[in-house]
Amino acid sequence: LTECGCPTANGWSSEKDQAEKLPRIFLISFALGVDKVFWYNFRSNELSPDDKECHFGLCHKDYSPKPAFYAYQNLVKMCPDKSTRPILTRKGEIYIAQWERPDGKNVYGIWTSEGKKQVSFNIEGEFTCMDIGGEKRIDIFTGIPLEISPSIIYIIGKKMNIVI
């Protein structure tokens, strides 16, 4: 899949929206059988604030990272080479991608198609939870509602059973 992306030019998407869409595009594509996904573009030239073609990059013109850069960096950590192909399930507006990394840990990427939803999880076993940018979250506990949004969260553990 070539030249997928999300422009951050005025009137298009915000940098936050771009970051939220990036891992979803990759995980959905991999789950549907795509082997390679190419993001357009690494660096925005930002020649015009209103021209979308100038704002697809993961970095600004000066190479400073946009939030999408960190979302991509974290996705590569969560789903490195030699991971199993993600299995994608949908429950209403909630999407769950699940795969196994080469280190034997299972990863669940969870997000909504739009808006925020309160979801209770039943998770068996030890786990950690990371946000889209790779920051560890400590607000997820079995049976206690957690807010799920278009910004993916990752739940990582050796053996888990997630029931929503």
mmCIF file of C-alpha atoms in Angstrom:
data_model
loop_
_atom_site.group_PDB
_atom_site.id
_atom_site.type_symbol
_atom_site.label_atom_id
_atom_site.label_comp_id
_atom_site.label_asym_id
_atom_site.label_seq_id
_atom_site.Cartn_x
_atom_site.Cartn_y
_atom_site.Cartn_z
ATOM 1 C CA LEU A 1 0.000 0.000 0.000
ATOM 2 C CA THR A 2 1.717 3.182 -1.130
ATOM 3 C CA GLU A 3 1.259 6.837 -0.390
ATOM 4 C CA CYS A 4 -1.196 6.597 2.468
ATOM 5 C CA GLY A 5 -1.202 9.559 4.785
ATOM 6 C CA CYS A 6 -3.050 12.416 6.377
ATOM 7 C CA PRO A 7 -2.269 16.082 5.676
ATOM 8 C CA THR A 8 -2.050 18.580 8.527
ATOM 9 C CA ALA A 9 -2.579 21.682 6.380
ATOM 10 C CA ASN A 10 -5.073 24.340 7.458
ATOM 11 C CA GLY A 11 -8.611 23.047 6.984
ATOM 12 C CA TRP A 12 -7.610 19.370 6.712
ATOM 13 C CA SER A 13 -6.559 17.378 9.761
ATOM 14 C CA SER A 14 -4.870 18.403 12.964
ATOM 15 C CA GLU A 15 -1.542 16.922 13.986
ATOM 16 C CA LYS A 16 -3.444 14.974 16.664
ATOM 17 C CA ASP A 17 -5.780 13.515 14.013
ATOM 18 C CA GLN A 18 -2.805 12.516 11.870
ATOM 19 C CA ALA A 19 -1.217 10.708 14.822
ATOM 20 C CA GLU A 20 -4.477 8.909 15.644
ATOM 21 C CA LYS A 21 -4.990 7.703 12.077
ATOM 22 C CA LEU A 22 -1.458 6.423 11.458
ATOM 23 C CA PRO A 23 -1.451 3.226 13.592
ATOM 24 C CA ARG A 24 -5.041 2.481 12.605
ATOM 25 C CA ILE A 25 -4.139 2.616 8.899
ATOM 26 C CA PHE A 26 -1.186 0.276 9.404
ATOM 27 C CA LEU A 27 -2.961 -2.233 11.658
ATOM 28 C CA ILE A 28 -6.118 -2.416 9.538
ATOM 29 C CA SER A 29 -4.004 -2.845 6.390
ATOM 30 C CA PHE A 30 -1.896 -5.621 7.929
ATOM 31 C CA ALA A 31 -5.028 -7.371 9.247
ATOM 32 C CA LEU A 32 -6.523 -7.302 5.743
ATOM 33 C CA GLY A 33 -3.467 -9.030 4.260
ATOM 34 C CA VAL A 34 -1.332 -6.087 3.125
ATOM 35 C CA ASP A 35 2.356 -6.889 3.651
ATOM 36 C CA LYS A 36 3.895 -3.434 3.233
ATOM 37 C CA VAL A 37 2.493 0.008 3.958
ATOM 38 C CA PHE A 38 4.295 3.190 2.925
ATOM 39 C CA TRP A 39 3.477 6.477 4.634
ATOM 40 C CA TYR A 40 3.575 9.618 2.560
ATOM 41 C CA ASN A 41 5.741 11.531 3.561
ATOM 42 C CA PHE A 42 8.570 11.607 6.109
ATOM 43 C CA ARG A 43 9.037 15.386 6.086
ATOM 44 C CA SER A 44 6.611 18.154 5.262
ATOM 45 C CA ASN A 45 8.046 20.985 3.161
ATOM 46 C CA GLU A 46 5.415 23.400 4.574
ATOM 47 C CA LEU A 47 5.786 25.805 1.639
ATOM 48 C CA SER A 48 2.134 26.856 1.901
ATOM 49 C CA PRO A 49 -0.048 26.673 5.026
ATOM 50 C CA ASP A 50 -3.158 25.822 2.968
ATOM 51 C CA ASP A 51 -1.715 23.374 0.409
ATOM 52 C CA LYS A 52 -2.334 19.861 1.729
ATOM 53 C CA GLU A 53 0.519 18.430 -0.383
ATOM 54 C CA CYS A 54 2.959 20.433 1.744
ATOM 55 C CA HIS A 55 1.860 18.862 5.061
ATOM 56 C CA PHE A 56 1.768 15.044 4.864
ATOM 57 C CA GLY A 57 5.065 14.490 6.700
ATOM 58 C CA LEU A 58 5.725 12.871 10.047
ATOM 59 C CA CYS A 59 8.151 15.734 10.705
ATOM 60 C CA HIS A 60 7.997 19.461 10.089
ATOM 61 C CA LYS A 61 10.173 21.255 7.549
ATOM 62 C CA ASP A 62 12.853 21.741 10.244
ATOM 63 C CA TYR A 63 12.748 17.968 11.012
ATOM 64 C CA SER A 64 11.082 18.476 14.388
ATOM 65 C CA PRO A 65 8.727 15.515 14.960
ATOM 66 C CA LYS A 66 4.970 15.794 14.761
ATOM 67 C CA PRO A 67 2.892 13.585 17.110
ATOM 68 C CA ALA A 68 2.495 11.120 14.199
ATOM 69 C CA PHE A 69 6.250 10.500 14.304
ATOM 70 C CA TYR A 70 5.944 9.240 17.876
ATOM 71 C CA ALA A 71 2.815 7.240 17.027
ATOM 72 C CA TYR A 72 4.792 5.533 14.231
ATOM 73 C CA GLN A 73 7.819 4.982 16.462
ATOM 74 C CA ASN A 74 5.623 3.362 19.106
ATOM 75 C CA LEU A 75 3.745 1.250 16.551
ATOM 76 C CA VAL A 76 7.073 -0.212 15.394
ATOM 77 C CA LYS A 77 7.863 -1.142 19.021
ATOM 78 C CA MET A 78 4.413 -2.642 19.552
ATOM 79 C CA CYS A 79 4.312 -4.526 16.219
ATOM 80 C CA PRO A 80 7.927 -5.179 15.201
ATOM 81 C CA ASP A 81 9.104 -7.273 12.276
ATOM 82 C CA LYS A 82 8.271 -10.976 12.705
ATOM 83 C CA SER A 83 5.093 -10.242 14.681
ATOM 84 C CA THR A 84 2.064 -12.283 13.697
ATOM 85 C CA ARG A 85 -0.448 -10.683 11.361
ATOM 86 C CA PRO A 86 -2.980 -8.716 13.430
ATOM 87 C CA ILE A 87 -6.466 -10.125 13.789
ATOM 88 C CA LEU A 88 -9.023 -7.330 13.656
ATOM 89 C CA THR A 89 -12.388 -7.513 15.386
ATOM 90 C CA ARG A 90 -15.055 -4.877 15.719
ATOM 91 C CA LYS A 91 -17.681 -4.518 18.407
ATOM 92 C CA GLY A 92 -19.887 -1.614 17.396
ATOM 93 C CA GLU A 93 -17.607 1.400 17.153
ATOM 94 C CA ILE A 94 -14.764 -0.286 19.051
ATOM 95 C CA TYR A 95 -11.928 -1.871 17.080
ATOM 96 C CA ILE A 96 -9.511 -4.400 18.530
ATOM 97 C CA ALA A 97 -6.382 -5.556 16.704
ATOM 98 C CA GLN A 98 -4.526 -8.463 18.346
ATOM 99 C CA TRP A 99 -1.138 -9.945 17.443
ATOM 100 C CA GLU A 100 1.853 -11.686 18.996
ATOM 101 C CA ARG A 101 5.298 -10.123 18.997
ATOM 102 C CA PRO A 102 8.491 -12.128 18.471
ATOM 103 C CA ASP A 103 9.171 -11.888 22.241
ATOM 104 C CA GLY A 104 6.008 -13.971 22.823
ATOM 105 C CA LYS A 105 3.955 -11.122 24.253
ATOM 106 C CA ASN A 106 0.439 -10.544 23.013
ATOM 107 C CA VAL A 107 -0.565 -7.018 22.074
ATOM 108 C CA TYR A 108 -4.038 -5.590 21.749
ATOM 109 C CA GLY A 109 -4.501 -2.246 19.995
ATOM 110 C CA ILE A 110 -7.890 -0.771 20.908
ATOM 111 C CA TRP A 111 -9.624 2.342 19.540
ATOM 112 C CA THR A 112 -12.995 3.740 18.488
ATOM 113 C CA SER A 113 -13.979 4.815 14.997
ATOM 114 C CA GLU A 114 -15.114 8.139 16.449
ATOM 115 C CA GLY A 115 -15.969 9.654 19.771
ATOM 116 C CA LYS A 116 -15.293 8.289 23.210
ATOM 117 C CA LYS A 117 -16.717 5.140 24.770
ATOM 118 C CA GLN A 118 -16.555 3.810 28.303
ATOM 119 C CA VAL A 119 -15.482 0.153 28.226
ATOM 120 C CA SER A 120 -14.921 -2.347 31.036
ATOM 121 C CA PHE A 121 -12.183 -4.887 30.478
ATOM 122 C CA ASN A 122 -11.714 -8.305 31.987
ATOM 123 C CA ILE A 123 -8.037 -9.092 31.620
ATOM 124 C CA GLU A 124 -6.415 -12.230 32.942
ATOM 125 C CA GLY A 125 -2.699 -12.210 33.654
ATOM 126 C CA GLU A 126 -0.112 -9.473 33.998
ATOM 127 C CA PHE A 127 -0.177 -6.631 31.512
ATOM 128 C CA THR A 128 1.020 -3.127 30.771
ATOM 129 C CA CYS A 129 -0.839 -0.416 28.938
ATOM 130 C CA MET A 130 0.696 2.205 26.629
ATOM 131 C CA ASP A 131 -0.833 5.207 24.918
ATOM 132 C CA ILE A 132 -0.372 6.116 21.262
ATOM 133 C CA GLY A 133 2.964 7.849 21.903
ATOM 134 C CA GLY A 134 4.453 5.108 24.074
ATOM 135 C CA GLU A 135 3.737 6.563 27.501
ATOM 136 C CA LYS A 136 2.813 3.975 30.116
ATOM 137 C CA ARG A 137 -0.751 4.249 31.397
ATOM 138 C CA ILE A 138 -1.775 3.162 34.852
ATOM 139 C CA ASP A 139 -5.503 3.852 34.597
ATOM 140 C CA ILE A 140 -6.602 0.454 33.326
ATOM 141 C CA PHE A 141 -7.893 -2.066 35.825
ATOM 142 C CA THR A 142 -9.955 -5.177 35.327
ATOM 143 C CA GLY A 143 -13.659 -4.429 35.604
ATOM 144 C CA ILE A 144 -13.282 -0.646 35.899
ATOM 145 C CA PRO A 145 -14.512 1.375 32.901
ATOM 146 C CA LEU A 146 -11.801 2.924 30.732
ATOM 147 C CA GLU A 147 -12.373 5.633 28.172
ATOM 148 C CA ILE A 148 -11.534 4.431 24.662
ATOM 149 C CA SER A 149 -11.175 7.013 21.893
ATOM 150 C CA PRO A 150 -9.838 7.269 18.323
ATOM 151 C CA SER A 151 -6.372 7.466 19.923
ATOM 152 C CA ILE A 152 -5.201 3.845 20.116
ATOM 153 C CA ILE A 153 -4.130 2.259 23.378
ATOM 154 C CA TYR A 154 -1.953 -0.836 23.502
ATOM 155 C CA ILE A 155 -2.344 -3.562 26.111
ATOM 156 C CA ILE A 156 0.681 -5.876 26.314
ATOM 157 C CA GLY A 157 1.063 -9.153 28.228
ATOM 158 C CA LYS A 158 2.138 -12.785 27.938
ATOM 159 C CA LYS A 159 -1.269 -14.423 28.162
ATOM 160 C CA MET A 160 -4.423 -12.387 28.211
ATOM 161 C CA ASN A 161 -8.072 -12.797 27.618
ATOM 162 C CA ILE A 162 -9.807 -9.513 26.938
ATOM 163 C CA VAL A 163 -13.581 -9.515 27.079
ATOM 164 C CA ILE A 164 -15.491 -6.342 26.297
#
